[in-house]
């Protein structure tokens, strides 16, 4: 949080391989490397960790997230899909995987797949996460409005999103776009 990423990496490197915190430390090192724009190192570190722990959902998700932030949509979709395959039947604790994969599908111009993921994410997002629900409502509602689809339902979604997160400028902007 202090943006002392190099120092953070040095400290994370001290977590021993046998520690239950080792994987988390490795993921945090990758995030720090990514923020330092040492992208190849970050990705290499996560891929090496994934080779060591191919069934670790946290590792696969970390790689998918980095690829999504880099706007490597198809690669992100691939790793979110691997993560979702690991999960099997998604539950409320997996809604973010569907939301992020849905966003990546939308950006990759694969709308039917995006819409399916966003709808399922909306079903799964827990009531205890009003900000998360607002984000999913906003993404799906805005997308529909932008494409001229399901306008009435999209409008209701965006109104609900604003009610859940009234200070979020992006959500308010989406509702404004719907009114426009």
PDB file of C-alpha atoms in Angstrom:
ATOM      1  CA  UNK A   1       0.000   0.000   0.000  1.00  0.00           C
ATOM      2  CA  UNK A   2       2.981   2.290   0.463  1.00  0.00           C
ATOM      3  CA  UNK A   3       4.041   1.526  -3.106  1.00  0.00           C
ATOM      4  CA  UNK A   4       7.358   0.136  -1.899  1.00  0.00           C
ATOM      5  CA  UNK A   5       7.058  -2.821  -4.205  1.00  0.00           C
ATOM      6  CA  UNK A   6      10.744  -3.722  -4.389  1.00  0.00           C
ATOM      7  CA  UNK A   7      10.894  -3.878  -0.585  1.00  0.00           C
ATOM      8  CA  UNK A   8       7.708  -5.955  -0.546  1.00  0.00           C
ATOM      9  CA  UNK A   9       9.227  -8.423  -3.011  1.00  0.00           C
ATOM     10  CA  UNK A  10      12.326  -8.807  -0.831  1.00  0.00           C
ATOM     11  CA  UNK A  11      10.144  -9.565   2.198  1.00  0.00           C
ATOM     12  CA  UNK A  12       7.842 -11.947   0.324  1.00  0.00           C
ATOM     13  CA  UNK A  13      10.932 -13.815  -0.901  1.00  0.00           C
ATOM     14  CA  UNK A  14      11.715 -14.713   2.721  1.00  0.00           C
ATOM     15  CA  UNK A  15       8.558 -16.835   3.070  1.00  0.00           C
ATOM     16  CA  UNK A  16       9.860 -20.426   3.036  1.00  0.00           C
ATOM     17  CA  UNK A  17       8.699 -22.869   0.387  1.00  0.00           C
ATOM     18  CA  UNK A  18       7.102 -25.144   2.998  1.00  0.00           C
ATOM     19  CA  UNK A  19       5.067 -22.362   4.576  1.00  0.00           C
ATOM     20  CA  UNK A  20       1.288 -22.350   4.112  1.00  0.00           C
ATOM     21  CA  UNK A  21       1.759 -18.696   3.061  1.00  0.00           C
ATOM     22  CA  UNK A  22       4.250 -19.511   0.287  1.00  0.00           C
ATOM     23  CA  UNK A  23       1.692 -19.530  -2.541  1.00  0.00           C
ATOM     24  CA  UNK A  24       0.155 -16.260  -1.359  1.00  0.00           C
ATOM     25  CA  UNK A  25       3.619 -14.691  -1.153  1.00  0.00           C
ATOM     26  CA  UNK A  26       4.442 -15.855  -4.682  1.00  0.00           C
ATOM     27  CA  UNK A  27       1.199 -14.398  -6.010  1.00  0.00           C
ATOM     28  CA  UNK A  28       1.877 -11.108  -4.244  1.00  0.00           C
ATOM     29  CA  UNK A  29       5.376 -11.036  -5.744  1.00  0.00           C
ATOM     30  CA  UNK A  30       3.817 -11.477  -9.193  1.00  0.00           C
ATOM     31  CA  UNK A  31       1.394  -8.617  -8.518  1.00  0.00           C
ATOM     32  CA  UNK A  32       4.248  -6.380  -7.363  1.00  0.00           C
ATOM     33  CA  UNK A  33       6.304  -7.273 -10.438  1.00  0.00           C
ATOM     34  CA  UNK A  34       3.315  -6.477 -12.634  1.00  0.00           C
ATOM     35  CA  UNK A  35       2.921  -3.061 -10.994  1.00  0.00           C
ATOM     36  CA  UNK A  36       6.627  -2.457 -11.568  1.00  0.00           C
ATOM     37  CA  UNK A  37       5.946  -3.214 -15.247  1.00  0.00           C
ATOM     38  CA  UNK A  38       8.128  -6.294 -15.066  1.00  0.00           C
ATOM     39  CA  UNK A  39       5.339  -8.161 -16.814  1.00  0.00           C
ATOM     40  CA  UNK A  40       7.352 -11.057 -18.227  1.00  0.00           C
ATOM     41  CA  UNK A  41       8.765 -11.813 -14.763  1.00  0.00           C
ATOM     42  CA  UNK A  42       5.319 -11.653 -13.187  1.00  0.00           C
ATOM     43  CA  UNK A  43       3.806 -13.991 -15.748  1.00  0.00           C
ATOM     44  CA  UNK A  44       6.776 -16.362 -15.644  1.00  0.00           C
ATOM     45  CA  UNK A  45       6.552 -16.578 -11.868  1.00  0.00           C
ATOM     46  CA  UNK A  46       2.840 -17.431 -11.988  1.00  0.00           C
ATOM     47  CA  UNK A  47       3.295 -19.969 -14.794  1.00  0.00           C
ATOM     48  CA  UNK A  48       6.102 -21.660 -12.836  1.00  0.00           C
ATOM     49  CA  UNK A  49       3.887 -21.744  -9.745  1.00  0.00           C
ATOM     50  CA  UNK A  50       1.034 -23.128 -11.829  1.00  0.00           C
ATOM     51  CA  UNK A  51       3.293 -25.904 -13.143  1.00  0.00           C
ATOM     52  CA  UNK A  52       4.124 -26.809  -9.524  1.00  0.00           C
ATOM     53  CA  UNK A  53       0.494 -26.551  -8.361  1.00  0.00           C
ATOM     54  CA  UNK A  54      -1.757 -27.201 -11.381  1.00  0.00           C
ATOM     55  CA  UNK A  55      -4.840 -27.684  -9.210  1.00  0.00           C
ATOM     56  CA  UNK A  56      -4.466 -24.453  -7.221  1.00  0.00           C
ATOM     57  CA  UNK A  57      -7.446 -22.237  -8.017  1.00  0.00           C
ATOM     58  CA  UNK A  58      -5.803 -19.175  -6.479  1.00  0.00           C
ATOM     59  CA  UNK A  59      -2.778 -19.441  -8.787  1.00  0.00           C
ATOM     60  CA  UNK A  60      -4.842 -19.929 -11.960  1.00  0.00           C
ATOM     61  CA  UNK A  61      -7.103 -17.025 -10.988  1.00  0.00           C
ATOM     62  CA  UNK A  62      -4.111 -14.758 -10.325  1.00  0.00           C
ATOM     63  CA  UNK A  63      -2.767 -15.445 -13.823  1.00  0.00           C
ATOM     64  CA  UNK A  64      -6.203 -14.868 -15.367  1.00  0.00           C
ATOM     65  CA  UNK A  65      -6.535 -11.562 -13.503  1.00  0.00           C
ATOM     66  CA  UNK A  66      -3.159 -10.313 -14.680  1.00  0.00           C
ATOM     67  CA  UNK A  67      -3.964 -11.236 -18.279  1.00  0.00           C
ATOM     68  CA  UNK A  68      -7.335  -9.471 -18.021  1.00  0.00           C
ATOM     69  CA  UNK A  69      -5.769  -6.299 -16.671  1.00  0.00           C
ATOM     70  CA  UNK A  70      -3.308  -6.425 -19.584  1.00  0.00           C
ATOM     71  CA  UNK A  71      -6.306  -6.660 -21.930  1.00  0.00           C
ATOM     72  CA  UNK A  72      -5.214 -10.056 -23.206  1.00  0.00           C
ATOM     73  CA  UNK A  73      -8.841 -11.075 -23.394  1.00  0.00           C
ATOM     74  CA  UNK A  74      -8.591 -14.503 -25.024  1.00  0.00           C
ATOM     75  CA  UNK A  75      -5.775 -15.632 -22.733  1.00  0.00           C
ATOM     76  CA  UNK A  76      -7.711 -14.375 -19.705  1.00  0.00           C
ATOM     77  CA  UNK A  77     -10.811 -16.255 -20.891  1.00  0.00           C
ATOM     78  CA  UNK A  78      -8.740 -19.414 -21.204  1.00  0.00           C
ATOM     79  CA  UNK A  79      -7.472 -19.241 -17.614  1.00  0.00           C
ATOM     80  CA  UNK A  80     -10.815 -18.186 -16.123  1.00  0.00           C
ATOM     81  CA  UNK A  81     -12.292 -21.194 -17.936  1.00  0.00           C
ATOM     82  CA  UNK A  82      -9.628 -23.445 -16.411  1.00  0.00           C
ATOM     83  CA  UNK A  83     -10.456 -22.009 -12.984  1.00  0.00           C
ATOM     84  CA  UNK A  84     -14.177 -22.555 -13.506  1.00  0.00           C
ATOM     85  CA  UNK A  85     -13.526 -26.128 -14.663  1.00  0.00           C
ATOM     86  CA  UNK A  86     -11.624 -26.681 -11.410  1.00  0.00           C
ATOM     87  CA  UNK A  87     -14.608 -25.396  -9.449  1.00  0.00           C
ATOM     88  CA  UNK A  88     -17.159 -27.588 -11.179  1.00  0.00           C
ATOM     89  CA  UNK A  89     -20.573 -26.169 -10.287  1.00  0.00           C
ATOM     90  CA  UNK A  90     -19.958 -22.517  -9.363  1.00  0.00           C
ATOM     91  CA  UNK A  91     -21.345 -21.225  -6.083  1.00  0.00           C
ATOM     92  CA  UNK A  92     -21.712 -17.745  -4.636  1.00  0.00           C
ATOM     93  CA  UNK A  93     -18.010 -17.726  -3.768  1.00  0.00           C
ATOM     94  CA  UNK A  94     -17.149 -17.996  -7.487  1.00  0.00           C
ATOM     95  CA  UNK A  95     -19.254 -15.160  -8.891  1.00  0.00           C
ATOM     96  CA  UNK A  96     -16.167 -13.019  -9.566  1.00  0.00           C
ATOM     97  CA  UNK A  97     -14.707 -15.673 -11.874  1.00  0.00           C
ATOM     98  CA  UNK A  98     -17.855 -15.497 -13.984  1.00  0.00           C
ATOM     99  CA  UNK A  99     -17.986 -11.697 -13.830  1.00  0.00           C
ATOM    100  CA  UNK A 100     -14.374 -11.278 -14.942  1.00  0.00           C
ATOM    101  CA  UNK A 101     -14.637 -13.964 -17.620  1.00  0.00           C
ATOM    102  CA  UNK A 102     -17.862 -12.335 -18.815  1.00  0.00           C
ATOM    103  CA  UNK A 103     -16.093  -8.984 -19.055  1.00  0.00           C
ATOM    104  CA  UNK A 104     -13.235 -10.590 -20.988  1.00  0.00           C
ATOM    105  CA  UNK A 105     -15.722 -12.277 -23.343  1.00  0.00           C
ATOM    106  CA  UNK A 106     -17.461  -8.934 -23.907  1.00  0.00           C
ATOM    107  CA  UNK A 107     -14.155  -7.218 -24.683  1.00  0.00           C
ATOM    108  CA  UNK A 108     -13.228 -10.083 -27.026  1.00  0.00           C
ATOM    109  CA  UNK A 109     -16.504  -9.431 -28.881  1.00  0.00           C
ATOM    110  CA  UNK A 110     -18.052 -12.747 -27.838  1.00  0.00           C
ATOM    111  CA  UNK A 111     -21.324 -11.357 -26.536  1.00  0.00           C
ATOM    112  CA  UNK A 112     -23.424 -14.542 -26.149  1.00  0.00           C
ATOM    113  CA  UNK A 113     -20.763 -16.065 -23.876  1.00  0.00           C
ATOM    114  CA  UNK A 114     -20.336 -12.759 -22.027  1.00  0.00           C
ATOM    115  CA  UNK A 115     -24.059 -12.423 -21.433  1.00  0.00           C
ATOM    116  CA  UNK A 116     -24.332 -15.995 -20.123  1.00  0.00           C
ATOM    117  CA  UNK A 117     -21.473 -15.467 -17.649  1.00  0.00           C
ATOM    118  CA  UNK A 118     -22.774 -12.085 -16.475  1.00  0.00           C
ATOM    119  CA  UNK A 119     -26.278 -13.476 -15.931  1.00  0.00           C
ATOM    120  CA  UNK A 120     -24.911 -16.385 -13.900  1.00  0.00           C
ATOM    121  CA  UNK A 121     -22.640 -14.044 -11.918  1.00  0.00           C
ATOM    122  CA  UNK A 122     -25.721 -11.949 -11.117  1.00  0.00           C
ATOM    123  CA  UNK A 123     -27.542 -15.047  -9.852  1.00  0.00           C
ATOM    124  CA  UNK A 124     -24.578 -16.059  -7.679  1.00  0.00           C
ATOM    125  CA  UNK A 125     -23.368 -12.764  -6.223  1.00  0.00           C
ATOM    126  CA  UNK A 126     -24.292 -12.895  -2.544  1.00  0.00           C
ATOM    127  CA  UNK A 127     -26.619 -10.348  -0.959  1.00  0.00           C
ATOM    128  CA  UNK A 128     -23.779  -9.601   1.450  1.00  0.00           C
ATOM    129  CA  UNK A 129     -21.892  -8.048  -1.475  1.00  0.00           C
ATOM    130  CA  UNK A 130     -24.015  -5.071  -2.582  1.00  0.00           C
ATOM    131  CA  UNK A 131     -21.067  -3.416  -4.322  1.00  0.00           C
ATOM    132  CA  UNK A 132     -20.375  -6.623  -6.236  1.00  0.00           C
ATOM    133  CA  UNK A 133     -24.021  -6.902  -7.215  1.00  0.00           C
ATOM    134  CA  UNK A 134     -23.982  -3.279  -8.354  1.00  0.00           C
ATOM    135  CA  UNK A 135     -20.941  -3.965 -10.546  1.00  0.00           C
ATOM    136  CA  UNK A 136     -22.549  -6.956 -12.256  1.00  0.00           C
ATOM    137  CA  UNK A 137     -25.858  -5.130 -12.715  1.00  0.00           C
ATOM    138  CA  UNK A 138     -23.985  -2.184 -14.195  1.00  0.00           C
ATOM    139  CA  UNK A 139     -21.913  -4.243 -16.615  1.00  0.00           C
ATOM    140  CA  UNK A 140     -24.853  -6.254 -17.929  1.00  0.00           C
ATOM    141  CA  UNK A 141     -27.292  -3.324 -17.917  1.00  0.00           C
ATOM    142  CA  UNK A 142     -24.905  -0.939 -19.645  1.00  0.00           C
ATOM    143  CA  UNK A 143     -23.998  -3.567 -22.244  1.00  0.00           C
ATOM    144  CA  UNK A 144     -27.651  -4.154 -23.049  1.00  0.00           C
ATOM    145  CA  UNK A 145     -28.378  -0.431 -23.315  1.00  0.00           C
ATOM    146  CA  UNK A 146     -25.323   0.099 -25.489  1.00  0.00           C
ATOM    147  CA  UNK A 147     -26.488  -2.661 -27.845  1.00  0.00           C
ATOM    148  CA  UNK A 148     -30.128  -1.528 -27.789  1.00  0.00           C
ATOM    149  CA  UNK A 149     -31.256  -4.786 -26.179  1.00  0.00           C
ATOM    150  CA  UNK A 150     -33.596  -5.492 -23.258  1.00  0.00           C
ATOM    151  CA  UNK A 151     -33.886  -1.756 -22.575  1.00  0.00           C
ATOM    152  CA  UNK A 152     -36.570  -1.939 -19.881  1.00  0.00           C
ATOM    153  CA  UNK A 153     -34.774  -4.668 -17.932  1.00  0.00           C
ATOM    154  CA  UNK A 154     -31.415  -2.912 -18.402  1.00  0.00           C
ATOM    155  CA  UNK A 155     -32.878   0.345 -17.100  1.00  0.00           C
ATOM    156  CA  UNK A 156     -34.181  -1.412 -13.977  1.00  0.00           C
ATOM    157  CA  UNK A 157     -30.770  -3.043 -13.459  1.00  0.00           C
ATOM    158  CA  UNK A 158     -28.982   0.271 -13.693  1.00  0.00           C
ATOM    159  CA  UNK A 159     -31.422   1.904 -11.277  1.00  0.00           C
ATOM    160  CA  UNK A 160     -30.831  -0.922  -8.800  1.00  0.00           C
ATOM    161  CA  UNK A 161     -27.064  -0.603  -9.290  1.00  0.00           C
ATOM    162  CA  UNK A 162     -27.236   3.135  -8.473  1.00  0.00           C
ATOM    163  CA  UNK A 163     -29.357   2.398  -5.394  1.00  0.00           C
ATOM    164  CA  UNK A 164     -26.746  -0.141  -4.218  1.00  0.00           C
ATOM    165  CA  UNK A 165     -23.750   2.057  -5.003  1.00  0.00           C
ATOM    166  CA  UNK A 166     -24.946   5.675  -5.234  1.00  0.00           C
ATOM    167  CA  UNK A 167     -21.460   7.228  -5.175  1.00  0.00           C
ATOM    168  CA  UNK A 168     -19.992   5.165  -8.003  1.00  0.00           C
ATOM    169  CA  UNK A 169     -19.479   7.562 -10.898  1.00  0.00           C
ATOM    170  CA  UNK A 170     -19.243   4.812 -13.513  1.00  0.00           C
ATOM    171  CA  UNK A 171     -22.583   3.372 -12.474  1.00  0.00           C
ATOM    172  CA  UNK A 172     -24.242   6.781 -12.405  1.00  0.00           C
ATOM    173  CA  UNK A 173     -22.780   7.444 -15.865  1.00  0.00           C
ATOM    174  CA  UNK A 174     -24.310   4.171 -17.117  1.00  0.00           C
ATOM    175  CA  UNK A 175     -27.734   5.210 -15.857  1.00  0.00           C
ATOM    176  CA  UNK A 176     -27.255   8.585 -17.546  1.00  0.00           C
ATOM    177  CA  UNK A 177     -26.436   6.770 -20.791  1.00  0.00           C
ATOM    178  CA  UNK A 178     -29.619   4.733 -20.425  1.00  0.00           C
ATOM    179  CA  UNK A 179     -31.669   7.918 -19.978  1.00  0.00           C
ATOM    180  CA  UNK A 180     -29.936   9.442 -22.978  1.00  0.00           C
TER     181      UNK A 180
END
